[in-house]
XYZ file of C-alpha atoms in Angstrom:
573
model
C -36.537 210.127 164.749
C -34.076 210.777 161.996
C -31.550 213.570 162.195
C -30.523 215.819 159.353
C -27.089 217.179 158.726
C -26.258 220.472 157.032
C -26.027 219.947 153.342
C -24.420 222.109 150.682
C -26.024 221.745 147.284
C -24.118 223.295 144.396
C -25.840 221.529 141.589
C -29.260 221.780 140.100
C -32.074 219.346 140.742
C -31.143 217.478 137.596
C -27.761 216.699 139.126
C -29.255 215.001 142.112
C -31.499 212.893 139.936
C -28.613 211.473 137.911
C -28.180 207.791 138.401
C -25.048 205.864 139.263
C -23.355 204.224 136.257
C -25.190 201.047 135.430
C -22.297 198.592 135.237
C -20.281 198.072 138.390
C -17.647 196.202 136.402
C -17.397 199.117 133.982
C -16.845 201.572 136.841
C -14.159 199.346 138.345
C -12.460 198.955 134.959
C -12.444 202.735 134.486
C -10.569 203.245 137.736
C -8.271 200.274 137.096
C -7.405 201.477 133.612
C -6.881 205.050 134.810
C -4.547 203.856 137.565
C -2.563 201.607 135.245
C -2.357 204.188 132.449
C -1.281 206.837 134.954
C 1.468 204.645 136.390
C 2.727 203.612 132.956
C 2.670 207.230 131.780
C 4.674 208.208 134.861
C 7.226 205.492 133.986
C 7.511 206.790 130.426
C 7.889 210.354 131.704
C 10.680 209.299 134.069
C 12.434 207.537 131.202
C 12.239 210.673 129.046
C 13.531 212.830 131.894
C 16.444 210.462 132.469
C 17.350 210.613 128.782
C 17.086 214.407 128.767
C 19.264 214.834 131.842
C 21.874 212.239 130.896
C 22.459 212.973 127.210
C 23.080 216.299 125.488
C 22.169 216.513 121.820
C 24.201 219.719 121.422
C 27.388 217.815 122.217
C 26.513 215.219 119.586
C 25.699 217.898 117.014
C 29.041 219.606 117.529
C 31.106 216.419 117.254
C 29.115 214.201 114.904
C 29.420 214.054 111.165
C 27.717 212.168 108.408
C 24.615 210.212 109.298
C 24.892 210.970 113.027
C 24.348 214.695 112.435
C 20.615 214.114 112.066
C 20.477 212.777 115.649
C 20.554 216.340 116.987
C 16.859 216.574 116.084
C 15.872 213.623 118.329
C 14.897 215.844 121.315
C 12.358 217.586 119.061
C 10.224 214.443 118.727
C 8.420 214.904 122.084
C 7.458 218.425 120.996
C 5.879 217.058 117.823
C 4.027 214.454 119.908
C 2.700 217.202 122.183
C 1.421 219.074 119.121
C -0.309 215.893 117.934
C -1.953 215.490 121.351
C -3.123 219.102 121.248
C -4.626 218.506 117.807
C -6.520 215.510 119.169
C -7.936 217.610 121.990
C -8.997 220.364 119.598
C -10.815 218.003 117.239
C -13.465 217.138 119.782
C -13.967 215.859 123.270
C -16.723 213.371 122.460
C -14.523 211.084 120.355
C -11.800 211.068 122.981
C -14.343 210.024 125.591
C -15.418 207.165 123.326
C -11.800 206.057 122.866
C -11.232 206.221 126.597
C -14.231 203.990 127.279
C -13.026 201.559 124.628
C -9.583 201.364 126.195
C -11.053 201.035 129.700
C -13.393 198.239 128.620
C -10.409 196.388 127.196
C -9.159 196.183 130.773
C -11.865 193.592 131.408
C -9.930 191.325 129.066
C -6.644 189.694 129.980
C -4.058 191.126 127.615
C -0.993 190.445 129.817
C -0.077 194.085 130.258
C 2.361 193.200 133.048
C 4.581 191.226 130.668
C 4.453 193.984 128.077
C 5.431 196.471 130.773
C 8.456 194.366 131.736
C 9.374 194.037 128.065
C 9.179 197.816 127.724
C 11.633 198.272 130.607
C 14.024 195.725 129.133
C 13.955 197.304 125.668
C 14.410 200.750 127.204
C 17.558 199.481 128.934
C 18.903 198.460 125.530
C 17.835 201.813 124.103
C 19.744 203.534 126.912
C 22.915 201.607 126.050
C 22.518 202.401 122.343
C 21.993 206.079 123.146
C 25.103 206.065 125.318
C 27.063 204.512 122.480
C 25.863 207.158 120.025
C 26.105 210.225 122.244
C 29.162 209.472 124.344
C 31.477 207.376 122.192
C 34.623 209.344 121.449
C 35.137 208.129 117.912
C 32.485 205.962 116.318
C 33.753 204.645 112.963
C 31.875 205.865 109.938
C 31.162 202.285 108.894
C 29.445 201.642 112.258
C 27.288 204.785 112.283
C 24.511 203.397 110.088
C 24.034 200.029 111.885
C 24.299 201.601 115.334
C 21.785 204.291 114.396
C 19.455 201.672 112.922
C 19.728 199.707 116.184
C 18.986 202.894 118.132
C 15.892 203.618 116.032
C 14.689 200.023 116.348
C 15.067 199.983 120.125
C 13.394 203.400 120.379
C 10.439 202.230 118.325
C 10.287 199.050 120.404
C 10.223 201.072 123.614
C 7.258 203.107 122.392
C 5.374 200.155 120.892
C 5.686 197.961 123.989
C 4.526 200.885 126.114
C 1.458 201.307 123.910
C 0.771 197.573 124.077
C 0.950 197.624 127.869
C -1.784 200.290 127.833
C -4.255 198.483 125.576
C -4.453 195.679 122.963
C -3.386 196.323 119.378
C -6.954 196.307 118.061
C -7.816 199.268 120.299
C -4.882 201.247 118.965
C -5.761 200.245 115.428
C -9.289 201.602 115.824
C -7.867 204.746 117.392
C -5.456 205.366 114.498
C -8.143 204.794 111.878
C -10.548 207.176 113.602
C -8.008 209.908 114.356
C -5.600 209.680 111.417
C -6.581 213.124 110.170
C -6.030 214.783 113.526
C -2.690 213.011 113.964
C -1.459 214.126 110.554
C -2.552 217.700 111.232
C -0.848 217.609 114.619
C 2.388 216.295 113.109
C 2.369 219.021 110.453
C 1.597 221.714 113.016
C 4.283 220.377 115.360
C 6.962 220.394 112.665
C 5.869 223.830 111.495
C 5.926 225.201 115.045
C 9.478 223.931 115.519
C 10.567 225.694 112.366
C 8.784 228.889 113.319
C 10.244 228.677 116.810
C 13.766 228.477 115.414
C 13.048 231.455 113.174
C 11.549 233.432 116.056
C 14.727 233.127 118.121
C 16.322 235.635 115.792
C 13.404 238.056 116.007
C 13.724 239.024 119.655
C 16.189 241.789 118.860
C 13.778 243.909 116.750
C 11.011 243.239 119.303
C 13.334 244.301 122.137
C 14.205 247.446 120.161
C 10.512 248.249 119.785
C 9.944 247.633 123.489
C 12.860 249.950 124.307
C 11.323 252.680 122.153
C 7.896 252.258 123.793
C 9.326 252.380 127.314
C 11.375 255.465 126.484
C 8.287 257.229 125.108
C 6.257 256.403 128.228
C 9.010 257.508 130.612
C 9.434 260.856 128.847
C 5.810 261.556 129.703
C 6.706 261.235 133.405
C 10.341 262.309 133.834
C 12.264 265.218 132.323
C 15.461 263.194 132.014
C 15.474 259.682 130.593
C 18.658 257.685 130.079
C 18.741 255.396 127.033
C 21.568 253.159 125.782
C 20.273 251.426 122.669
C 23.411 249.326 122.180
C 23.097 247.784 125.653
C 19.283 248.081 125.738
C 19.421 250.013 128.998
C 16.678 252.503 129.810
C 15.647 254.380 132.919
C 16.144 257.507 134.937
C 19.211 258.807 136.775
C 17.870 257.129 139.920
C 16.918 253.727 138.479
C 17.742 251.891 135.250
C 17.044 248.423 133.829
C 18.312 246.308 130.972
C 15.750 244.859 128.585
C 16.853 241.231 128.350
C 15.542 238.822 125.684
C 12.942 237.395 128.080
C 11.728 240.952 128.740
C 11.072 241.735 125.088
C 7.510 240.454 125.281
C 7.719 236.908 123.938
C 6.602 235.271 127.165
C 3.527 237.476 127.473
C 2.599 236.865 123.843
C 2.982 233.116 124.349
C 0.727 233.188 127.412
C -1.933 235.186 125.584
C -1.812 232.810 122.607
C -2.212 229.820 124.961
C -5.102 231.542 126.741
C -6.866 232.344 123.471
C -6.432 228.749 122.288
C -8.072 227.411 125.450
C -10.740 230.127 125.427
C -11.696 229.562 121.796
C -11.864 225.812 122.447
C -14.115 226.083 125.508
C -16.436 228.731 124.047
C -16.274 227.819 120.364
C -20.061 227.456 120.178
C -20.560 231.066 121.338
C -17.958 232.742 119.121
C -18.584 234.076 115.627
C -16.108 232.968 113.004
C -14.215 234.319 111.129
C -14.682 237.449 113.274
C -13.231 235.755 116.372
C -9.885 235.251 114.623
C -9.281 238.990 115.098
C -8.945 238.350 118.811
C -5.528 236.811 118.158
C -3.731 239.847 116.629
C -5.514 242.102 119.131
C -4.321 239.940 122.021
C -0.749 239.727 120.713
C -0.559 243.502 120.260
C -2.085 244.107 123.696
C 0.434 241.726 125.311
C 3.366 243.509 123.670
C 2.118 246.976 124.618
C 1.282 245.756 128.123
C 4.848 244.494 128.517
C 6.136 247.979 127.653
C 3.786 249.517 130.232
C 5.003 246.964 132.799
C 8.655 247.896 132.298
C 7.838 251.622 132.423
C 5.883 251.101 135.659
C 8.800 249.108 137.085
C 11.193 251.960 136.373
C 8.751 254.527 137.783
C 8.375 252.557 141.031
C 12.135 252.115 141.332
C 12.771 255.788 140.659
C 10.024 257.385 142.750
C 8.981 254.849 145.386
C 11.359 252.006 146.234
C 13.987 250.097 144.250
C 13.464 247.132 146.601
C 9.753 246.961 145.750
C 10.492 247.369 142.034
C 13.065 244.581 141.886
C 11.260 242.401 144.432
C 7.580 241.646 144.297
C 6.641 243.954 141.424
C 9.297 242.600 139.073
C 8.137 239.017 139.592
C 4.375 239.639 139.691
C 3.754 242.543 137.337
C 3.882 240.279 134.288
C 1.043 238.142 135.697
C -0.933 241.253 136.571
C -0.793 242.568 133.023
C -1.375 239.120 131.508
C -4.509 238.602 133.599
C -5.694 242.078 132.694
C -5.248 241.412 128.982
C -6.822 237.935 129.228
C -9.878 239.074 131.169
C -10.378 242.036 128.850
C -10.222 239.800 125.786
C -12.705 237.378 127.348
C -15.100 240.186 128.263
C -14.923 241.700 124.789
C -15.375 238.315 123.114
C -18.432 237.456 125.197
C -20.129 240.865 125.193
C -19.446 242.398 121.779
C -21.887 241.121 119.109
C -19.144 241.335 116.479
C -17.304 238.449 118.196
C -20.098 236.517 119.891
C -23.384 235.096 118.665
C -24.734 235.175 122.239
C -23.378 238.551 123.282
C -24.505 240.168 126.529
C -24.156 243.982 126.529
C -21.800 245.562 129.067
C -24.702 247.567 130.430
C -26.228 244.323 131.677
C -23.117 243.328 133.621
C -25.285 242.405 136.591
C -26.208 239.288 134.662
C -22.692 237.998 135.300
C -23.453 237.668 138.977
C -26.233 235.256 138.069
C -23.933 233.155 135.920
C -23.000 229.747 137.299
C -19.475 230.232 135.969
C -19.177 233.426 138.008
C -20.408 231.614 141.113
C -17.848 228.841 140.811
C -14.875 230.756 139.410
C -15.501 234.276 140.739
C -14.121 233.747 144.274
C -11.099 231.893 142.892
C -10.298 234.704 140.449
C -10.654 237.255 143.228
C -8.247 235.267 145.403
C -5.722 234.930 142.583
C -5.954 238.647 141.790
C -5.462 239.525 145.455
C -2.427 237.227 145.653
C -0.815 238.737 142.580
C -1.513 242.348 143.538
C -0.268 242.002 147.107
C 2.788 240.007 146.052
C 3.720 242.784 143.630
C 4.186 245.222 146.507
C 5.546 242.814 149.122
C 9.276 242.662 149.752
C 9.496 240.278 152.712
C 6.731 239.146 155.058
C 3.165 239.027 153.710
C 1.323 241.328 156.122
C -1.542 241.631 153.629
C -2.868 238.100 154.220
C -5.789 239.245 156.447
C -6.906 241.626 153.704
C -6.898 238.781 151.185
C -9.038 236.663 153.498
C -11.576 239.460 153.878
C -11.741 240.172 150.135
C -12.122 236.481 149.303
C -14.831 236.019 151.940
C -16.729 238.970 150.468
C -16.470 237.406 147.007
C -17.836 234.116 148.336
C -20.673 235.923 150.074
C -21.520 237.971 146.977
C -21.450 235.177 144.389
C -21.822 231.721 145.901
C -25.146 232.170 147.809
C -27.040 232.351 144.508
C -26.214 228.693 143.965
C -25.674 227.393 147.493
C -28.632 226.150 149.474
C -27.670 225.491 153.104
C -30.178 223.471 155.047
C -29.134 223.575 158.697
C -30.877 221.535 161.342
C -31.018 222.241 165.046
C -31.040 218.498 165.702
C -27.572 218.093 164.249
C -24.937 217.156 166.807
C -21.132 217.138 166.398
C -21.061 213.341 166.671
C -23.667 212.912 163.914
C -21.738 215.301 161.683
C -18.521 213.306 162.207
C -20.299 210.061 161.409
C -22.086 211.513 158.385
C -18.906 212.938 156.860
C -16.539 210.212 157.992
C -15.448 209.437 154.409
C -14.627 213.084 153.687
C -12.759 213.408 156.980
C -10.817 210.238 156.228
C -9.815 211.607 152.814
C -8.617 214.804 154.443
C -6.529 212.911 156.989
C -4.976 210.681 154.301
C -4.068 213.704 152.177
C -2.468 215.309 155.235
C -0.360 212.193 155.828
C 0.796 212.096 152.189
C 1.489 215.813 152.249
C 3.669 215.533 155.346
C 5.516 212.429 154.132
C 6.430 214.152 150.853
C 7.241 217.558 152.368
C 10.950 218.482 152.135
C 12.140 219.729 155.530
C 14.222 222.909 155.121
C 17.736 222.993 156.479
C 17.274 226.357 158.183
C 15.155 227.388 161.128
C 11.447 226.579 161.126
C 10.521 228.885 163.976
C 7.997 231.725 163.813
C 9.075 234.416 161.327
C 10.959 237.352 162.809
C 8.325 239.729 161.461
C 5.773 238.153 163.812
C 8.025 237.756 166.830
C 9.219 241.344 166.529
C 5.740 242.891 166.316
C 3.092 243.552 168.934
C 1.403 240.485 170.383
C -2.053 241.607 169.278
C -0.829 242.111 165.717
C 0.826 238.672 165.595
C -2.205 236.918 167.065
C -4.532 238.665 164.615
C -2.368 237.657 161.642
C -2.220 234.029 162.818
C -5.998 233.907 163.327
C -6.620 235.203 159.820
C -4.071 232.714 158.475
C -6.009 229.879 160.117
C -9.345 231.153 158.813
C -7.940 231.508 155.320
C -6.369 228.052 155.304
C -9.267 226.160 156.845
C -12.313 228.024 155.512
C -11.886 230.399 152.582
C -9.197 228.547 150.615
C -10.989 225.137 150.684
C -14.274 226.719 149.600
C -12.693 228.760 146.813
C -10.490 225.999 145.407
C -13.166 223.310 145.553
C -15.700 225.567 143.852
C -13.202 226.196 141.049
C -11.605 222.770 140.555
C -14.145 220.175 141.651
C -17.295 222.256 141.273
C -16.469 223.801 137.894
C -13.356 222.520 136.103
C -13.771 218.810 136.818
C -17.336 218.821 135.496
C -16.816 221.451 132.790
C -14.160 219.296 131.123
C -16.739 216.524 130.828
C -19.807 218.545 129.849
C -20.650 222.058 128.711
C -23.750 221.891 130.909
C -21.634 221.118 133.930
C -24.319 222.040 136.467
C -26.447 219.140 135.263
C -23.617 216.625 135.654
C -23.690 214.754 138.947
C -20.383 214.456 140.771
C -20.730 210.670 140.871
C -21.033 210.672 137.068
C -17.845 212.619 136.342
C -15.537 210.462 134.170
C -12.195 209.348 135.525
C -10.182 211.151 132.853
C -11.760 214.461 133.835
C -10.849 213.825 137.466
C -7.256 213.072 136.497
C -6.775 216.138 134.280
C -8.419 218.565 136.702
C -6.422 217.086 139.585
C -3.220 217.519 137.589
C -4.036 221.195 137.017
C -4.847 221.492 140.720
C -1.474 219.983 141.539
C 0.366 222.358 139.222
C -0.914 225.241 141.367
C 1.202 223.938 144.223
C 4.961 223.755 144.504
C 4.782 220.010 145.137
C 2.590 219.241 142.172
C 2.601 215.443 142.524
C 1.298 215.565 146.103
C -1.119 218.313 145.022
C -2.464 216.159 142.171
C -2.937 213.240 144.571
C -4.841 215.565 146.906
C -7.049 216.641 143.986
C -7.917 213.013 143.236
C -8.775 212.406 146.901
C -11.040 215.457 147.081
C -12.724 214.406 143.830
C -13.366 210.980 145.353
C -14.920 212.651 148.378
C -17.277 214.614 146.101
C -18.186 211.482 144.115
C -18.715 209.384 147.221
C -21.943 211.123 148.246
C -22.477 213.294 145.165
C -21.820 216.509 147.075
C -19.207 219.218 146.760
C -19.569 219.830 150.467
C -17.670 216.588 151.140
C -14.735 217.795 149.044
C -14.718 221.103 150.930
C -14.732 219.299 154.276
C -11.899 216.977 153.193
C -9.855 219.965 152.030
C -10.588 221.845 155.263
C -9.528 218.847 157.365
C -6.203 218.649 155.517
C -5.484 222.341 155.904
C -6.655 222.301 159.518
C -4.218 219.512 160.384
C -1.434 221.402 158.604
C -2.296 224.528 160.598
C -2.206 222.499 163.837
C 1.199 221.107 162.872
C 2.493 224.612 162.205
C 1.313 225.982 165.545
C 1.886 222.974 167.796
C 4.949 221.549 166.080
C 6.611 224.889 165.318
C 6.752 223.918 161.616
C 6.268 227.357 160.080
C 7.913 226.242 156.865
C 4.618 224.529 155.966
C 2.942 227.938 155.581
């Protein structure tokens, strides 16, 4: 008699009916190419970081004359390349997928990438020496500037070209350039223009800071009878608490975040937005970000004056910007999706209950609730996070309210612990391997790793309750929430707009890599986090079930929790 294990199905019936990719060699080449391209990209990134850390273009600009003076613009080249990459992404995902498959299929051919990789390292060594000669020589003769610079440019071009050749044969790159020449030209123009606009914008922060100072003063005068303002020093506040509006507080960062959000939002939902009406979202978002920054500073001063300076300068100062940014971003998204002026598939606000039936809400809703709870509690936390149990409860309620509409749990009374372990052995193995990598890459702090004083100094029942909720959050709610968001939604959404119909085993490798990178960036140790994301994605692909990824994630966090409690390694939490 066969036994049945509990199964978590988060995809539609069409997902389960998807077939495995037909060519085994093609699947192997995809993974091989992704691994090689990732390693070579990491090498190139390390080389760029070494150049950035070792050489200072400002020193060259201040001491160089003649032909060498143009070298001060060399560090701007990566920014232009990033703009070109962004232009490629905006032009369409389908063509990039085709190029990726072409490059991956070239891996079936022997194009001696190892030798090209060694050549790239050798040429980079020469490029390093040439850069050292240009940037650090005390007095380079004028007659030698042109040949040395020409050598530097030649070695730099050779470094890039050999790197490209180690990725794929020349014919692949030739086809890529012919197909994407328009996007590359647009990206280069946009990149150069953005650099020029960025240099111009550096001189505009002063009028923006003056406007922010005026807004904050106006808001404070609605709350306090006496407001202190020093326009020359950009100091504003009350007799009890004052702040200085620094350049980074003038609103540029918030505006930049809103612009980046709108770019991603308009790209993902371009088929649902009405153009040119949707372009109005940009000035509205920029204005809302600037006004929201003024409200944030006024709230900071009000908290410092009337409640607690420690709270104002602690958690609120560091988290309030994210609170207002998320508020502006979510409001813009809601308006864009629900107002017919901006959307061709608008859903009225009165029918907001429809959102709970949305698959996007089911996958992203719990994650957004968790992030909002983290930001809100951190804003009013000065030391120990006593609010963690509340965050676990709120997140669990969000999971219970949204996920059941798309989760079908089929328990079986015949299931035994041994059969569960055997059935999910691959997921458990992934979780254990991620735990090992996580521990091997974890920097051990120099200070004490014992239980925090806040717990040891409180009542035993309070400490035990907090620890229990910390375990539940780490092992249950966090794995469910993060896997729903990253593997359930983002990994598949990057590959297909109809992500629910895409089987986990059919998700392309590039989508796994990009979503895992974003998953890693959420963690302080982003490299180990990205590796964990790849492992959890493999667990989901292995048996075409998100439940495997959740179990792998839970095993990792459970082992970390056991290490914290049994090994007295509280620095891991």
